mmCIF file of C-alpha atoms in Angstrom:
data_model
loop_
_atom_site.group_PDB
_atom_site.id
_atom_site.type_symbol
_atom_site.label_atom_id
_atom_site.label_comp_id
_atom_site.label_asym_id
_atom_site.label_seq_id
_atom_site.Cartn_x
_atom_site.Cartn_y
_atom_site.Cartn_z
ATOM 1 C CA UNK A 22 0.917 5.382 72.825
ATOM 2 C CA UNK A 23 4.537 4.904 71.803
ATOM 3 C CA UNK A 24 3.815 1.390 73.105
ATOM 4 C CA UNK A 25 0.570 1.167 71.337
ATOM 5 C CA UNK A 26 2.306 1.589 68.133
ATOM 6 C CA UNK A 27 5.361 -0.809 69.030
ATOM 7 C CA UNK A 28 2.677 -3.833 69.609
ATOM 8 C CA UNK A 29 0.346 -2.998 67.089
ATOM 9 C CA UNK A 30 3.706 -3.160 64.257
ATOM 10 C CA UNK A 31 4.542 -6.263 66.162
ATOM 11 C CA UNK A 32 1.563 -7.947 65.820
ATOM 12 C CA UNK A 33 1.377 -6.439 61.758
ATOM 13 C CA UNK A 34 4.993 -7.842 61.459
ATOM 14 C CA UNK A 35 3.956 -11.140 62.723
ATOM 15 C CA UNK A 36 1.138 -11.330 60.293
ATOM 16 C CA UNK A 37 2.877 -10.324 57.316
ATOM 17 C CA UNK A 38 5.513 -13.178 58.454
ATOM 18 C CA UNK A 39 2.867 -15.801 58.739
ATOM 19 C CA UNK A 40 1.293 -15.023 55.062
ATOM 20 C CA UNK A 41 4.911 -15.344 53.866
ATOM 21 C CA UNK A 42 5.438 -18.952 55.394
ATOM 22 C CA UNK A 43 1.734 -19.756 53.505
ATOM 23 C CA UNK A 44 2.729 -18.141 50.492
ATOM 24 C CA UNK A 45 2.626 -20.701 47.051
ATOM 25 C CA UNK A 46 0.372 -22.999 49.188
ATOM 26 C CA UNK A 47 2.696 -24.061 50.913
ATOM 27 C CA UNK A 48 4.883 -25.869 48.493
ATOM 28 C CA UNK A 49 7.796 -23.675 49.185
ATOM 29 C CA UNK A 50 10.577 -24.282 51.963
ATOM 30 C CA UNK A 51 13.063 -22.247 50.160
ATOM 31 C CA UNK A 52 11.650 -19.370 47.293
ATOM 32 C CA UNK A 53 14.843 -19.828 44.791
ATOM 33 C CA UNK A 54 13.735 -20.326 42.011
ATOM 34 C CA UNK A 55 9.994 -19.787 39.908
ATOM 35 C CA UNK A 56 8.579 -22.778 40.848
ATOM 36 C CA UNK A 57 7.839 -25.173 43.518
ATOM 37 C CA UNK A 58 10.990 -25.769 45.656
ATOM 38 C CA UNK A 59 11.656 -27.990 48.453
ATOM 39 C CA UNK A 60 14.589 -28.028 51.466
ATOM 40 C CA UNK A 61 13.570 -30.026 54.673
ATOM 41 C CA UNK A 62 10.843 -32.978 53.386
ATOM 42 C CA UNK A 63 10.992 -35.585 50.785
ATOM 43 C CA UNK A 64 11.155 -33.375 47.672
ATOM 44 C CA UNK A 65 8.885 -36.547 46.089
ATOM 45 C CA UNK A 66 7.283 -38.778 47.629
ATOM 46 C CA UNK A 67 4.539 -41.811 46.292
ATOM 47 C CA UNK A 68 0.792 -41.238 46.682
ATOM 48 C CA UNK A 69 -2.548 -43.137 45.921
ATOM 49 C CA UNK A 70 -4.259 -40.245 43.877
ATOM 50 C CA UNK A 71 -8.511 -41.364 42.985
ATOM 51 C CA UNK A 72 -8.579 -41.807 39.626
ATOM 52 C CA UNK A 73 -4.186 -42.088 38.644
ATOM 53 C CA UNK A 74 -2.966 -44.252 41.011
ATOM 54 C CA UNK A 75 0.347 -44.336 43.093
ATOM 55 C CA UNK A 76 2.007 -41.450 41.818
ATOM 56 C CA UNK A 77 4.855 -38.880 42.450
ATOM 57 C CA UNK A 78 3.593 -36.088 44.572
ATOM 58 C CA UNK A 79 5.340 -32.648 45.774
ATOM 59 C CA UNK A 80 6.431 -31.788 49.236
ATOM 60 C CA UNK A 81 2.930 -30.731 49.639
ATOM 61 C CA UNK A 82 0.685 -33.434 48.288
ATOM 62 C CA UNK A 83 0.060 -32.248 44.945
ATOM 63 C CA UNK A 84 0.905 -34.470 41.817
ATOM 64 C CA UNK A 85 3.449 -34.621 39.474
ATOM 65 C CA UNK A 86 3.196 -34.053 35.339
ATOM 66 C CA UNK A 87 5.786 -34.578 32.797
ATOM 67 C CA UNK A 88 4.993 -32.987 29.160
ATOM 68 C CA UNK A 89 6.071 -35.567 26.213
ATOM 69 C CA UNK A 90 7.974 -32.634 24.640
ATOM 70 C CA UNK A 91 10.410 -32.639 27.860
ATOM 71 C CA UNK A 92 11.435 -36.381 27.818
ATOM 72 C CA UNK A 93 14.545 -36.234 26.871
ATOM 73 C CA UNK A 94 15.628 -33.769 29.548
ATOM 74 C CA UNK A 95 15.552 -31.033 27.008
ATOM 75 C CA UNK A 96 13.430 -27.914 29.083
ATOM 76 C CA UNK A 97 10.598 -26.113 26.419
ATOM 77 C CA UNK A 98 7.715 -25.337 28.977
ATOM 78 C CA UNK A 99 8.588 -21.477 30.075
ATOM 79 C CA UNK A 100 7.507 -18.342 30.149
ATOM 80 C CA UNK A 101 3.487 -18.585 29.623
ATOM 81 C CA UNK A 102 3.597 -22.290 30.176
ATOM 82 C CA UNK A 103 4.681 -21.650 33.878
ATOM 83 C CA UNK A 104 1.562 -19.908 34.811
ATOM 84 C CA UNK A 105 0.000 -23.285 34.305
ATOM 85 C CA UNK A 106 2.867 -26.285 34.753
ATOM 86 C CA UNK A 107 4.734 -24.812 37.733
ATOM 87 C CA UNK A 108 8.357 -26.544 37.579
ATOM 88 C CA UNK A 109 9.404 -28.186 40.772
ATOM 89 C CA UNK A 110 12.563 -26.806 41.558
ATOM 90 C CA UNK A 111 15.285 -27.151 44.185
ATOM 91 C CA UNK A 112 17.520 -24.252 45.879
ATOM 92 C CA UNK A 113 19.878 -26.385 47.081
ATOM 93 C CA UNK A 114 21.113 -29.363 47.871
ATOM 94 C CA UNK A 115 20.047 -32.896 46.141
ATOM 95 C CA UNK A 116 16.204 -34.094 45.070
ATOM 96 C CA UNK A 117 15.092 -36.880 47.832
ATOM 97 C CA UNK A 118 12.158 -39.268 47.451
ATOM 98 C CA UNK A 119 10.286 -41.878 49.152
ATOM 99 C CA UNK A 120 10.970 -45.732 48.233
ATOM 100 C CA UNK A 121 9.126 -46.398 44.842
ATOM 101 C CA UNK A 122 9.623 -43.059 43.696
ATOM 102 C CA UNK A 123 12.204 -43.184 40.408
ATOM 103 C CA UNK A 124 15.703 -41.835 40.253
ATOM 104 C CA UNK A 125 15.765 -38.452 40.592
ATOM 105 C CA UNK A 126 18.282 -35.595 39.312
ATOM 106 C CA UNK A 127 18.363 -31.896 38.605
ATOM 107 C CA UNK A 128 18.473 -29.975 35.087
ATOM 108 C CA UNK A 129 19.177 -26.176 34.651
ATOM 109 C CA UNK A 130 16.234 -24.548 33.626
ATOM 110 C CA UNK A 131 16.542 -21.437 31.336
ATOM 111 C CA UNK A 132 16.452 -19.049 33.760
ATOM 112 C CA UNK A 133 19.150 -20.932 36.362
ATOM 113 C CA UNK A 134 17.058 -22.701 38.640
ATOM 114 C CA UNK A 135 17.382 -25.843 39.032
ATOM 115 C CA UNK A 136 14.514 -28.260 38.005
ATOM 116 C CA UNK A 137 13.439 -31.843 39.908
ATOM 117 C CA UNK A 138 13.600 -34.517 37.406
ATOM 118 C CA UNK A 139 12.804 -38.544 37.563
ATOM 119 C CA UNK A 140 14.258 -40.955 35.078
ATOM 120 C CA UNK A 141 15.608 -37.771 33.331
ATOM 121 C CA UNK A 142 11.929 -36.479 32.668
ATOM 122 C CA UNK A 143 11.526 -32.708 33.872
ATOM 123 C CA UNK A 144 8.747 -32.664 36.836
ATOM 124 C CA UNK A 145 5.816 -30.481 37.041
ATOM 125 C CA UNK A 146 2.893 -29.375 39.364
ATOM 126 C CA UNK A 147 -0.381 -28.223 37.586
ATOM 127 C CA UNK A 148 -1.472 -24.887 38.900
ATOM 128 C CA UNK A 149 -5.284 -25.983 38.713
ATOM 129 C CA UNK A 150 -4.505 -28.735 40.744
ATOM 130 C CA UNK A 151 -4.668 -29.152 45.090
ATOM 131 C CA UNK A 152 -2.902 -31.559 47.288
ATOM 132 C CA UNK A 153 -4.436 -34.647 46.539
ATOM 133 C CA UNK A 154 -6.445 -34.164 43.445
ATOM 134 C CA UNK A 155 -4.716 -34.447 39.982
ATOM 135 C CA UNK A 156 -7.229 -33.130 36.764
ATOM 136 C CA UNK A 157 -3.943 -32.031 34.665
ATOM 137 C CA UNK A 158 -3.485 -35.933 33.702
ATOM 138 C CA UNK A 159 -4.085 -36.040 29.930
ATOM 139 C CA UNK A 160 -4.143 -32.059 29.261
ATOM 140 C CA UNK A 161 -3.073 -30.782 26.238
ATOM 141 C CA UNK A 162 -2.320 -27.231 25.398
ATOM 142 C CA UNK A 163 0.151 -24.716 23.537
ATOM 143 C CA UNK A 164 2.823 -22.481 24.245
ATOM 144 C CA UNK A 165 4.957 -20.638 22.057
ATOM 145 C CA UNK A 166 3.964 -22.987 19.528
ATOM 146 C CA UNK A 167 4.867 -25.977 20.612
ATOM 147 C CA UNK A 168 2.106 -28.995 21.395
ATOM 148 C CA UNK A 169 2.005 -30.276 24.953
ATOM 149 C CA UNK A 170 0.647 -33.431 26.529
ATOM 150 C CA UNK A 171 0.729 -33.337 30.305
ATOM 151 C CA UNK A 172 0.721 -36.902 31.866
ATOM 152 C CA UNK A 173 1.178 -37.486 35.705
ATOM 153 C CA UNK A 174 4.011 -39.327 37.040
ATOM 154 C CA UNK A 175 3.452 -42.851 38.022
ATOM 155 C CA UNK A 176 5.358 -44.684 40.800
ATOM 156 C CA UNK A 177 8.697 -45.593 39.801
ATOM 157 C CA UNK A 178 9.010 -42.499 37.159
ATOM 158 C CA UNK A 179 6.659 -43.719 34.280
ATOM 159 C CA UNK A 180 4.537 -41.593 33.042
ATOM 160 C CA UNK A 181 0.622 -42.481 32.679
ATOM 161 C CA UNK A 182 -1.166 -43.667 29.344
ATOM 162 C CA UNK A 183 -4.390 -42.428 30.251
ATOM 163 C CA UNK A 184 -5.798 -39.340 29.524
ATOM 164 C CA UNK A 185 -9.101 -36.527 31.031
ATOM 165 C CA UNK A 186 -11.212 -37.360 28.302
ATOM 166 C CA UNK A 187 -10.701 -41.430 28.646
ATOM 167 C CA UNK A 188 -11.914 -40.805 32.016
ATOM 168 C CA UNK A 189 -15.222 -39.071 31.019
ATOM 169 C CA UNK A 190 -13.601 -35.564 32.204
ATOM 170 C CA UNK A 191 -14.304 -32.663 29.293
ATOM 171 C CA UNK A 192 -11.362 -31.424 27.091
ATOM 172 C CA UNK A 193 -9.838 -27.826 28.465
ATOM 173 C CA UNK A 194 -9.944 -25.692 26.195
ATOM 174 C CA UNK A 195 -6.997 -24.576 23.986
ATOM 175 C CA UNK A 196 -5.475 -21.587 22.154
ATOM 176 C CA UNK A 197 -3.084 -21.783 18.868
ATOM 177 C CA UNK A 198 -1.712 -17.806 19.790
ATOM 178 C CA UNK A 199 1.729 -17.898 20.278
ATOM 179 C CA UNK A 200 1.469 -16.781 24.241
ATOM 180 C CA UNK A 201 -0.768 -20.233 24.347
ATOM 181 C CA UNK A 202 -2.609 -20.859 27.500
ATOM 182 C CA UNK A 203 -6.139 -22.053 27.620
ATOM 183 C CA UNK A 204 -8.550 -19.315 26.251
ATOM 184 C CA UNK A 205 -10.046 -18.702 29.747
#
């Protein structure tokens, strides 16, 4: 009986460890900080994505975005905003990129974590994206009284000018409450 309990405990522990390894949709190799963290592979890569062209992607293949309000490097997206827009953070070391990504750097977030930047612009993933699909380009939303326009970051670190409505996609519902969000 004792052996059966030990075997059951080992199987349960193994399953729990496997589940932890898959947490955050495979985005995290280092779990310090509130956003997407990376440690082993290139922090940022360049990839061709349908509808947006050659853009920057996180380690897991999700498109990277930057909001217009943070173009000067000041973090404005925090709190409720981060439920939709996940900061690309790095627990330690320097961010790395594939050729053509742009100049990477780091900026300290209000919570103390280190967010990856390209050409001074903080990088985020969109919670409704999946690897290889960029659905947040041109999104406009409001959090805490700040009105954001999000654009996918192109190769070289520039933001695109296209919007979802220009490509025929529907506009997201927005709200003007102080809590912000999408009004779902």
